[in-house]
PDB file of C-alpha atoms and ligand atoms in Angstrom:
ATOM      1  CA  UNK N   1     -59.831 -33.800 -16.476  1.00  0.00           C
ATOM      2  CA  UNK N   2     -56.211 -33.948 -15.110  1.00  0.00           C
ATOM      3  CA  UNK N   3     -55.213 -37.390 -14.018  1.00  0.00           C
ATOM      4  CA  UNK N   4     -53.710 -36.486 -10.980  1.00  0.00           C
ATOM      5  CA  UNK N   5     -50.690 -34.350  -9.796  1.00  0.00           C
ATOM      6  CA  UNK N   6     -47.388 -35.457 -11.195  1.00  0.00           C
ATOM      7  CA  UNK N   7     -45.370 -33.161  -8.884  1.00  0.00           C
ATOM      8  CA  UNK N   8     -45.087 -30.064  -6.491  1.00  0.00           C
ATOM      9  CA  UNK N   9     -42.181 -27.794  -7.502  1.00  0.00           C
ATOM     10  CA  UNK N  10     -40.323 -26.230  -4.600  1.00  0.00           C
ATOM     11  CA  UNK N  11     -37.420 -23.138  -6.114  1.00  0.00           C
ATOM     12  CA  UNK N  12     -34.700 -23.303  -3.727  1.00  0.00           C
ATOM     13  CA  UNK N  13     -31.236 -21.280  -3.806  1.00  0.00           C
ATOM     14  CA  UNK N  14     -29.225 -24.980  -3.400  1.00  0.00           C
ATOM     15  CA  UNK N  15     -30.644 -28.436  -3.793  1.00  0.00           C
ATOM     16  CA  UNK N  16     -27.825 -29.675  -1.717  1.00  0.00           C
ATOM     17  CA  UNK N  17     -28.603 -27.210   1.239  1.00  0.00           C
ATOM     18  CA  UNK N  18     -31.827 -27.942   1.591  1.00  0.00           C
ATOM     19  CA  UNK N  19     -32.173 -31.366   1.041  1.00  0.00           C
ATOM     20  CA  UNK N  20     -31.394 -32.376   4.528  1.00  0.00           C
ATOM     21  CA  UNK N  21     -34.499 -31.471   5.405  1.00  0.00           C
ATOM     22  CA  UNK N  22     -36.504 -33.501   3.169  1.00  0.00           C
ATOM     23  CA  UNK N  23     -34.504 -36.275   4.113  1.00  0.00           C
ATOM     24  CA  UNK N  24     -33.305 -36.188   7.546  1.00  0.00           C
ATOM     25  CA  UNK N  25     -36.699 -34.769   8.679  1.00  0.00           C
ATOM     26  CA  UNK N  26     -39.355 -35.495   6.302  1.00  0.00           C
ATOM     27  CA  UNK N  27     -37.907 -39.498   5.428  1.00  0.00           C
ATOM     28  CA  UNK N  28     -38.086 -38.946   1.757  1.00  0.00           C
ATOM     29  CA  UNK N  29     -35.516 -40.368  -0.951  1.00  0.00           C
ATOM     30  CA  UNK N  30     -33.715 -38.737  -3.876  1.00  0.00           C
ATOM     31  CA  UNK N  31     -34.958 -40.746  -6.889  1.00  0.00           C
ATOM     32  CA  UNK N  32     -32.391 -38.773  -9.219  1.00  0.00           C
ATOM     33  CA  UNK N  33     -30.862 -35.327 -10.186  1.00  0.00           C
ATOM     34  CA  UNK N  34     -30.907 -34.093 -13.249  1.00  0.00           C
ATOM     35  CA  UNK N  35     -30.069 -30.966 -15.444  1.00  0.00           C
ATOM     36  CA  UNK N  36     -33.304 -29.612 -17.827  1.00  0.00           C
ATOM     37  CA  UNK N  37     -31.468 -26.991 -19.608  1.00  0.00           C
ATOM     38  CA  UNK N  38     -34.829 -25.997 -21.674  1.00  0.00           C
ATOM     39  CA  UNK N  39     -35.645 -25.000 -18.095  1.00  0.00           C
ATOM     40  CA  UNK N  40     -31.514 -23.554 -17.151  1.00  0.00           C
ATOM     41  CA  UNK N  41     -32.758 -25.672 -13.876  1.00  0.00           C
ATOM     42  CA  UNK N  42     -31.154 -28.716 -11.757  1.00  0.00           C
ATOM     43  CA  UNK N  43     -34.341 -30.876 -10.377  1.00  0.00           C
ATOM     44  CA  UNK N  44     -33.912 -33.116  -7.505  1.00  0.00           C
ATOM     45  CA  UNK N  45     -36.811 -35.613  -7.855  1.00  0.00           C
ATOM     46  CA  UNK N  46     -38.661 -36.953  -4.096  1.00  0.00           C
ATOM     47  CA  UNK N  47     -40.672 -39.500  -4.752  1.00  0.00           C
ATOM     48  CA  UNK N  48     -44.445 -39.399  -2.348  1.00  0.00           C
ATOM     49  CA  UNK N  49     -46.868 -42.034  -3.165  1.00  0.00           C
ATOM     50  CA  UNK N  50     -47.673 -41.515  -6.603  1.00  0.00           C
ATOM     51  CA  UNK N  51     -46.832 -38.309  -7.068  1.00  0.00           C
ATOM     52  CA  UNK N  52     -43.050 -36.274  -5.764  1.00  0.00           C
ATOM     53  CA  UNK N  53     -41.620 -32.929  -5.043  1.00  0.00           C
ATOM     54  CA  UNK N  54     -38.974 -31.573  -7.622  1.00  0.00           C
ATOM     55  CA  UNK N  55     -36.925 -29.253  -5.680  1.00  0.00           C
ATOM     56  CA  UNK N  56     -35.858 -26.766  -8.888  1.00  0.00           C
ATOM     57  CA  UNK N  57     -32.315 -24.884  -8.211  1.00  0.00           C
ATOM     58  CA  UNK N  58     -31.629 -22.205 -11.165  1.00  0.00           C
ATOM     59  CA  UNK N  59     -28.886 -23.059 -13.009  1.00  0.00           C
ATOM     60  CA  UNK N  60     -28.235 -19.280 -14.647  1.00  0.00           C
ATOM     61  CA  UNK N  61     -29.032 -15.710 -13.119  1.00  0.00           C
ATOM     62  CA  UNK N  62     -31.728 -15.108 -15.376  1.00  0.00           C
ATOM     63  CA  UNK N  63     -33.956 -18.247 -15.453  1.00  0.00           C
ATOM     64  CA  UNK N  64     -37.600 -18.360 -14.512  1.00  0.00           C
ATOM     65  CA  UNK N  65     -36.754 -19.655 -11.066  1.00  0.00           C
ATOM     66  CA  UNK N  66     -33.283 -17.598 -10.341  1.00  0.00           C
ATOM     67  CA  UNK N  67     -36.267 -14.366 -10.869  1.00  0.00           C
ATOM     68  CA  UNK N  68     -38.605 -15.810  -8.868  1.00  0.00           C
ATOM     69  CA  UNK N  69     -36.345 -16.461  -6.098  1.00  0.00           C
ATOM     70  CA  UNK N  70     -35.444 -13.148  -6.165  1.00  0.00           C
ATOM     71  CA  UNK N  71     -38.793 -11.756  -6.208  1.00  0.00           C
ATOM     72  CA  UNK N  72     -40.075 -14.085  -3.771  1.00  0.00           C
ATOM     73  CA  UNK N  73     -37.921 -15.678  -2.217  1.00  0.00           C
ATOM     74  CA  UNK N  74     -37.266 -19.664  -1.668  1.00  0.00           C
ATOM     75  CA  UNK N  75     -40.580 -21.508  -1.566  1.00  0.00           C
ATOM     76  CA  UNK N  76     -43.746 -23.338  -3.402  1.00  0.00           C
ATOM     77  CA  UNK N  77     -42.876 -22.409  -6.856  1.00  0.00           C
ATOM     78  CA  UNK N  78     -45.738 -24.457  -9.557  1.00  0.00           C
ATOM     79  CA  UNK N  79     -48.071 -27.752  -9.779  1.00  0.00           C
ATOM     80  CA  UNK N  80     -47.855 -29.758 -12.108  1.00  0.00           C
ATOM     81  CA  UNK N  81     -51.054 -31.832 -13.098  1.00  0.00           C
ATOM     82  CA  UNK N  82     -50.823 -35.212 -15.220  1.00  0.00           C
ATOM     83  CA  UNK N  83     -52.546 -35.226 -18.468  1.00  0.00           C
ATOM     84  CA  UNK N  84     -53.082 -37.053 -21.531  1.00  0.00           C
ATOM     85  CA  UNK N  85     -52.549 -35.528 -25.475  1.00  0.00           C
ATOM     86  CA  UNK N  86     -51.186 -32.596 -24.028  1.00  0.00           C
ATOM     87  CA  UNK N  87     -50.993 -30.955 -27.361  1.00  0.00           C
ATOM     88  CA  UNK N  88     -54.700 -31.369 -27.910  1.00  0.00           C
ATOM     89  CA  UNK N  89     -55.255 -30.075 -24.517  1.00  0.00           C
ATOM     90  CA  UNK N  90     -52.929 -27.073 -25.268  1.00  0.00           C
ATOM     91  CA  UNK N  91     -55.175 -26.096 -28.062  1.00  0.00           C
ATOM     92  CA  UNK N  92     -58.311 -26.280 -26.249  1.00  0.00           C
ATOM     93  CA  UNK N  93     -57.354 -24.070 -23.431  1.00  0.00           C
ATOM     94  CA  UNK N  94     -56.001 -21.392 -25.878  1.00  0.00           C
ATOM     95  CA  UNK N  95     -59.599 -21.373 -27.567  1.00  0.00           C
ATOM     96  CA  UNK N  96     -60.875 -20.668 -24.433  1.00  0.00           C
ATOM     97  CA  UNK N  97     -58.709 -17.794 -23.890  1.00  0.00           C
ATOM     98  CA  UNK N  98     -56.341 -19.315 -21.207  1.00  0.00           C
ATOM     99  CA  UNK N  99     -52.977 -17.744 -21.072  1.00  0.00           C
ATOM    100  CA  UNK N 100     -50.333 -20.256 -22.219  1.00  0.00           C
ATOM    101  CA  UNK N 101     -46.485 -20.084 -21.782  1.00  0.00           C
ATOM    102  CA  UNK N 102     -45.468 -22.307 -23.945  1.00  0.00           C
ATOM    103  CA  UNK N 103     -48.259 -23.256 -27.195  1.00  0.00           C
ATOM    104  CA  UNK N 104     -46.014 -26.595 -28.142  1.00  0.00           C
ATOM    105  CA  UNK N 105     -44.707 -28.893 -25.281  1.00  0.00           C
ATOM    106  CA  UNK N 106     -40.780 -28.976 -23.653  1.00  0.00           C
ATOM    107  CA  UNK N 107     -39.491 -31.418 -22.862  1.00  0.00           C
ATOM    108  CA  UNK N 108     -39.925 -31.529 -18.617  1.00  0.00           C
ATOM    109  CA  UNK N 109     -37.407 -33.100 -16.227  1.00  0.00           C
ATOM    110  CA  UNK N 110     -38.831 -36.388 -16.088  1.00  0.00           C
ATOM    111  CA  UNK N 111     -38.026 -36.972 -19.731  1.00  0.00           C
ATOM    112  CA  UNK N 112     -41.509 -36.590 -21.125  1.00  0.00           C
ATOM    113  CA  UNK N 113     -43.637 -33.602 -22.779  1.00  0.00           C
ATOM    114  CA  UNK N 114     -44.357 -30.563 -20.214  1.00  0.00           C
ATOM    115  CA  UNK N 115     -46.252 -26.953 -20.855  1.00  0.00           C
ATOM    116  CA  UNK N 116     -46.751 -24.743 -18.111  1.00  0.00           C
ATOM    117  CA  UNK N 117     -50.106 -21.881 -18.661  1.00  0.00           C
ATOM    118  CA  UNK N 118     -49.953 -18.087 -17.381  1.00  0.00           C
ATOM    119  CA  UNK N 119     -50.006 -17.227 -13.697  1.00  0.00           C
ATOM    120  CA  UNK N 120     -52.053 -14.839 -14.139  1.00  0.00           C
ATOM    121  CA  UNK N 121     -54.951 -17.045 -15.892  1.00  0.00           C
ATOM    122  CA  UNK N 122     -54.432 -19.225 -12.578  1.00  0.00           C
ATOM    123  CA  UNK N 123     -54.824 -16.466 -10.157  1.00  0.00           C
ATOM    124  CA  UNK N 124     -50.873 -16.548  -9.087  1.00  0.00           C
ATOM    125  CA  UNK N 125     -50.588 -20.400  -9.201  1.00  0.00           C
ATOM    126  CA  UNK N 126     -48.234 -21.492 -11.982  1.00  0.00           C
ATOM    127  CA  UNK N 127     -49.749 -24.494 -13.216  1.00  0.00           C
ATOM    128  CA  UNK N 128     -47.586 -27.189 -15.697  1.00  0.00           C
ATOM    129  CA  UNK N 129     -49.206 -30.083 -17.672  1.00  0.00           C
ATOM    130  CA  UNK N 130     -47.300 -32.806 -18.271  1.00  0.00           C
ATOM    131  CA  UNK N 131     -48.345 -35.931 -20.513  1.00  0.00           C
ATOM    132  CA  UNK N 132     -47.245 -38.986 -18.954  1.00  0.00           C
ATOM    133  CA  UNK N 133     -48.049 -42.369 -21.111  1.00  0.00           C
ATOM    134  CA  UNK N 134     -50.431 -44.207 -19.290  1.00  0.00           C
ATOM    135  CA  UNK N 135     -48.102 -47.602 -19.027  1.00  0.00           C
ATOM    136  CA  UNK N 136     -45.215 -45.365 -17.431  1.00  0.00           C
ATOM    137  CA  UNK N 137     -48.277 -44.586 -14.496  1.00  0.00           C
ATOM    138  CA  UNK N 138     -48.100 -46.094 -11.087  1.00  0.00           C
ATOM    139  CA  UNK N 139     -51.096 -45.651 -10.050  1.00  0.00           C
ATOM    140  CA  UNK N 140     -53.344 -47.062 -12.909  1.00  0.00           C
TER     141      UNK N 140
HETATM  142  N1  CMX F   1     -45.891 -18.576  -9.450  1.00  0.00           N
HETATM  143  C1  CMX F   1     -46.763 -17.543  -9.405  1.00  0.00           C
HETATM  144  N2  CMX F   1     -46.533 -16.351  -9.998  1.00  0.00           N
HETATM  145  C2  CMX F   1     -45.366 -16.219 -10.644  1.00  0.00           C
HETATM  146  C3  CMX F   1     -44.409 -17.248 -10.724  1.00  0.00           C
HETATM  147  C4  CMX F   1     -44.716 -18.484 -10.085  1.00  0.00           C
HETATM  148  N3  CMX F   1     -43.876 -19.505 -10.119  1.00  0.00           N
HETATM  149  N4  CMX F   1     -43.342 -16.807 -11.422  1.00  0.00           N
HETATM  150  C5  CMX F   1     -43.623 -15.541 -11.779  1.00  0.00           C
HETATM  151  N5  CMX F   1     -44.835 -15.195 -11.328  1.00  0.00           N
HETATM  152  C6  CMX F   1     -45.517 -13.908 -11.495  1.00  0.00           C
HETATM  153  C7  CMX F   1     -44.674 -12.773 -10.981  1.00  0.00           C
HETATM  154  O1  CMX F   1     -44.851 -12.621  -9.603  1.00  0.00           O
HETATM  155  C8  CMX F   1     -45.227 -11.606 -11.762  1.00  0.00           C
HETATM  156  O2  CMX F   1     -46.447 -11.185 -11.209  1.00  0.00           O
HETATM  157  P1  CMX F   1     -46.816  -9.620 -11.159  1.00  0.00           P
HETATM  158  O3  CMX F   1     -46.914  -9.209 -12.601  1.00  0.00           O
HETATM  159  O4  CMX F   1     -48.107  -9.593 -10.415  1.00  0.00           O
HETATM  160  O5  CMX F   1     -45.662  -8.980 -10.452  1.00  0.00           O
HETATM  161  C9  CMX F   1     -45.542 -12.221 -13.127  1.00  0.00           C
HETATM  162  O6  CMX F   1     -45.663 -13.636 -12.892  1.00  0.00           O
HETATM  163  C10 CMX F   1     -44.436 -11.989 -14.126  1.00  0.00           C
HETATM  164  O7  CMX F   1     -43.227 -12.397 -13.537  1.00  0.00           O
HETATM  165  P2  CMX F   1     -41.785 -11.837 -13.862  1.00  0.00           P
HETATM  166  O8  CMX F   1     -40.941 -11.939 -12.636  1.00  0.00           O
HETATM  167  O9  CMX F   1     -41.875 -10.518 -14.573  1.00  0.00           O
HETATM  168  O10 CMX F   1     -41.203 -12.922 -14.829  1.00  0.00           O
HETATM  169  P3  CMX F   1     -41.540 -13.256 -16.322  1.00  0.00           P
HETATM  170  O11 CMX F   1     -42.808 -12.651 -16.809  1.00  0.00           O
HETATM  171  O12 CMX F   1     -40.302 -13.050 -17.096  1.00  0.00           O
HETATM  172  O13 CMX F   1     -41.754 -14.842 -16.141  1.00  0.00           O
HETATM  173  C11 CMX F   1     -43.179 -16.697 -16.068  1.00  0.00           C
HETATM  174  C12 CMX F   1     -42.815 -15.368 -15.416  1.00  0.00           C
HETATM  175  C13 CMX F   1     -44.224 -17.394 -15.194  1.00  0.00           C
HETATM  176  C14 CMX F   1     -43.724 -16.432 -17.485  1.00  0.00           C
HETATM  177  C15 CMX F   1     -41.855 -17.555 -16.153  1.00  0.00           C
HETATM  178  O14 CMX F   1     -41.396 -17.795 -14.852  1.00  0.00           O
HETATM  179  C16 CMX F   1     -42.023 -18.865 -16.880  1.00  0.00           C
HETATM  180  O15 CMX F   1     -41.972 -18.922 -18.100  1.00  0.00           O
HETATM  181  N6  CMX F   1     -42.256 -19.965 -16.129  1.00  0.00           N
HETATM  182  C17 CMX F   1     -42.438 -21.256 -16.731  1.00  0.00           C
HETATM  183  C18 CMX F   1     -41.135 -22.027 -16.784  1.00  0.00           C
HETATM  184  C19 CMX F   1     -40.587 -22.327 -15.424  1.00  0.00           C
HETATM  185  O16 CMX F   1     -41.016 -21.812 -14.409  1.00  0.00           O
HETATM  186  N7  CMX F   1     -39.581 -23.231 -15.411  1.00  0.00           N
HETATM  187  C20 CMX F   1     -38.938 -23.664 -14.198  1.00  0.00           C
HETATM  188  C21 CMX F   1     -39.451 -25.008 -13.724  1.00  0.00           C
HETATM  189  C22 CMX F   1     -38.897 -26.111 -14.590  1.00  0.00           C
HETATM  190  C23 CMX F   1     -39.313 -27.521 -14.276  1.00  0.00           C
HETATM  191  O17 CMX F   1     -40.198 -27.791 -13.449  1.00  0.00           O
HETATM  192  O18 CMX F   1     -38.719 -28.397 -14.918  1.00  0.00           O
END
């Protein structure tokens, strides 16, 4: 089973102009920004507990998140569970007929392997894996 969840992706139009809300309103901290250009996304990382909200701005018209935003506008965008041998687990789940995006891992804002699976084998929740090393864990 999934370890726990890593992080809630939120797709916004700007990271800047909506992080005053997190912050001002909500208390929470920017851990870091980053560019993932296997994703053409800028992530703003919010650490919560042991787990954070990525706030995910597109960085081109035509990335997942710039057509999702158009779709459906600003808002809850994936979740991403915590798993170990993510490449194993991507195997097992396509023998059992789940709908995968990507078959071999990305590399995910956080610097470690990520795959996201199919919307529509998640009834309309995009759900990511991501394998995080057990000694880079907080909550272990
Ligand atoms: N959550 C739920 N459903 C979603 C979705 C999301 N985030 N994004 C797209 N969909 C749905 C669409 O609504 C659409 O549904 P219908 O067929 O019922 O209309 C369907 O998926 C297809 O969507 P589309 O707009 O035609 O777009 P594509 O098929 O080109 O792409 C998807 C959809 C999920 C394959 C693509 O967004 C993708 O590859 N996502 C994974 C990568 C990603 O999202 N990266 C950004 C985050 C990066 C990070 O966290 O680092």
């Amino acid at each position: 089973p999934p370890k726990g969840i890593d992080h809630i992706g939120i797709a916004v139009r700007s990271i800047e102009g909506t992080l005053p809300f997190y912050l001002n309103h909500l208390h929470l901290e920017v851990e870091k920004i980053v560019e993932v250009p296997d994703q053409q996304v800028k992530v703003a990382f919010l650490p919560l507990g042991n787990s954070k909200l990525e706030l995910l701005e597109p960085l081109t018209r035509d990335s997942p998140v710039a057509k999702f935003i158009d779709k459906k506008g600003e808002g809850l965008h994936h979740i991403a569970f915590s798993v170990s041998s993510l490449q194993d687990r991507l195997n097992q789940l396509k023998r059992e007929g789940v709908t995968l995006i990507d078959d071999v891992p990305k590399n995910g804002a956080g610097g470690y392997p990520i795959a996201f699976l199919h919307p529509k084998s998640a009834d309309g929740v995009l759900v990511e894996l991501c394998e995080v090393k057990d000694a880079e864990r907080t909550d272990n």
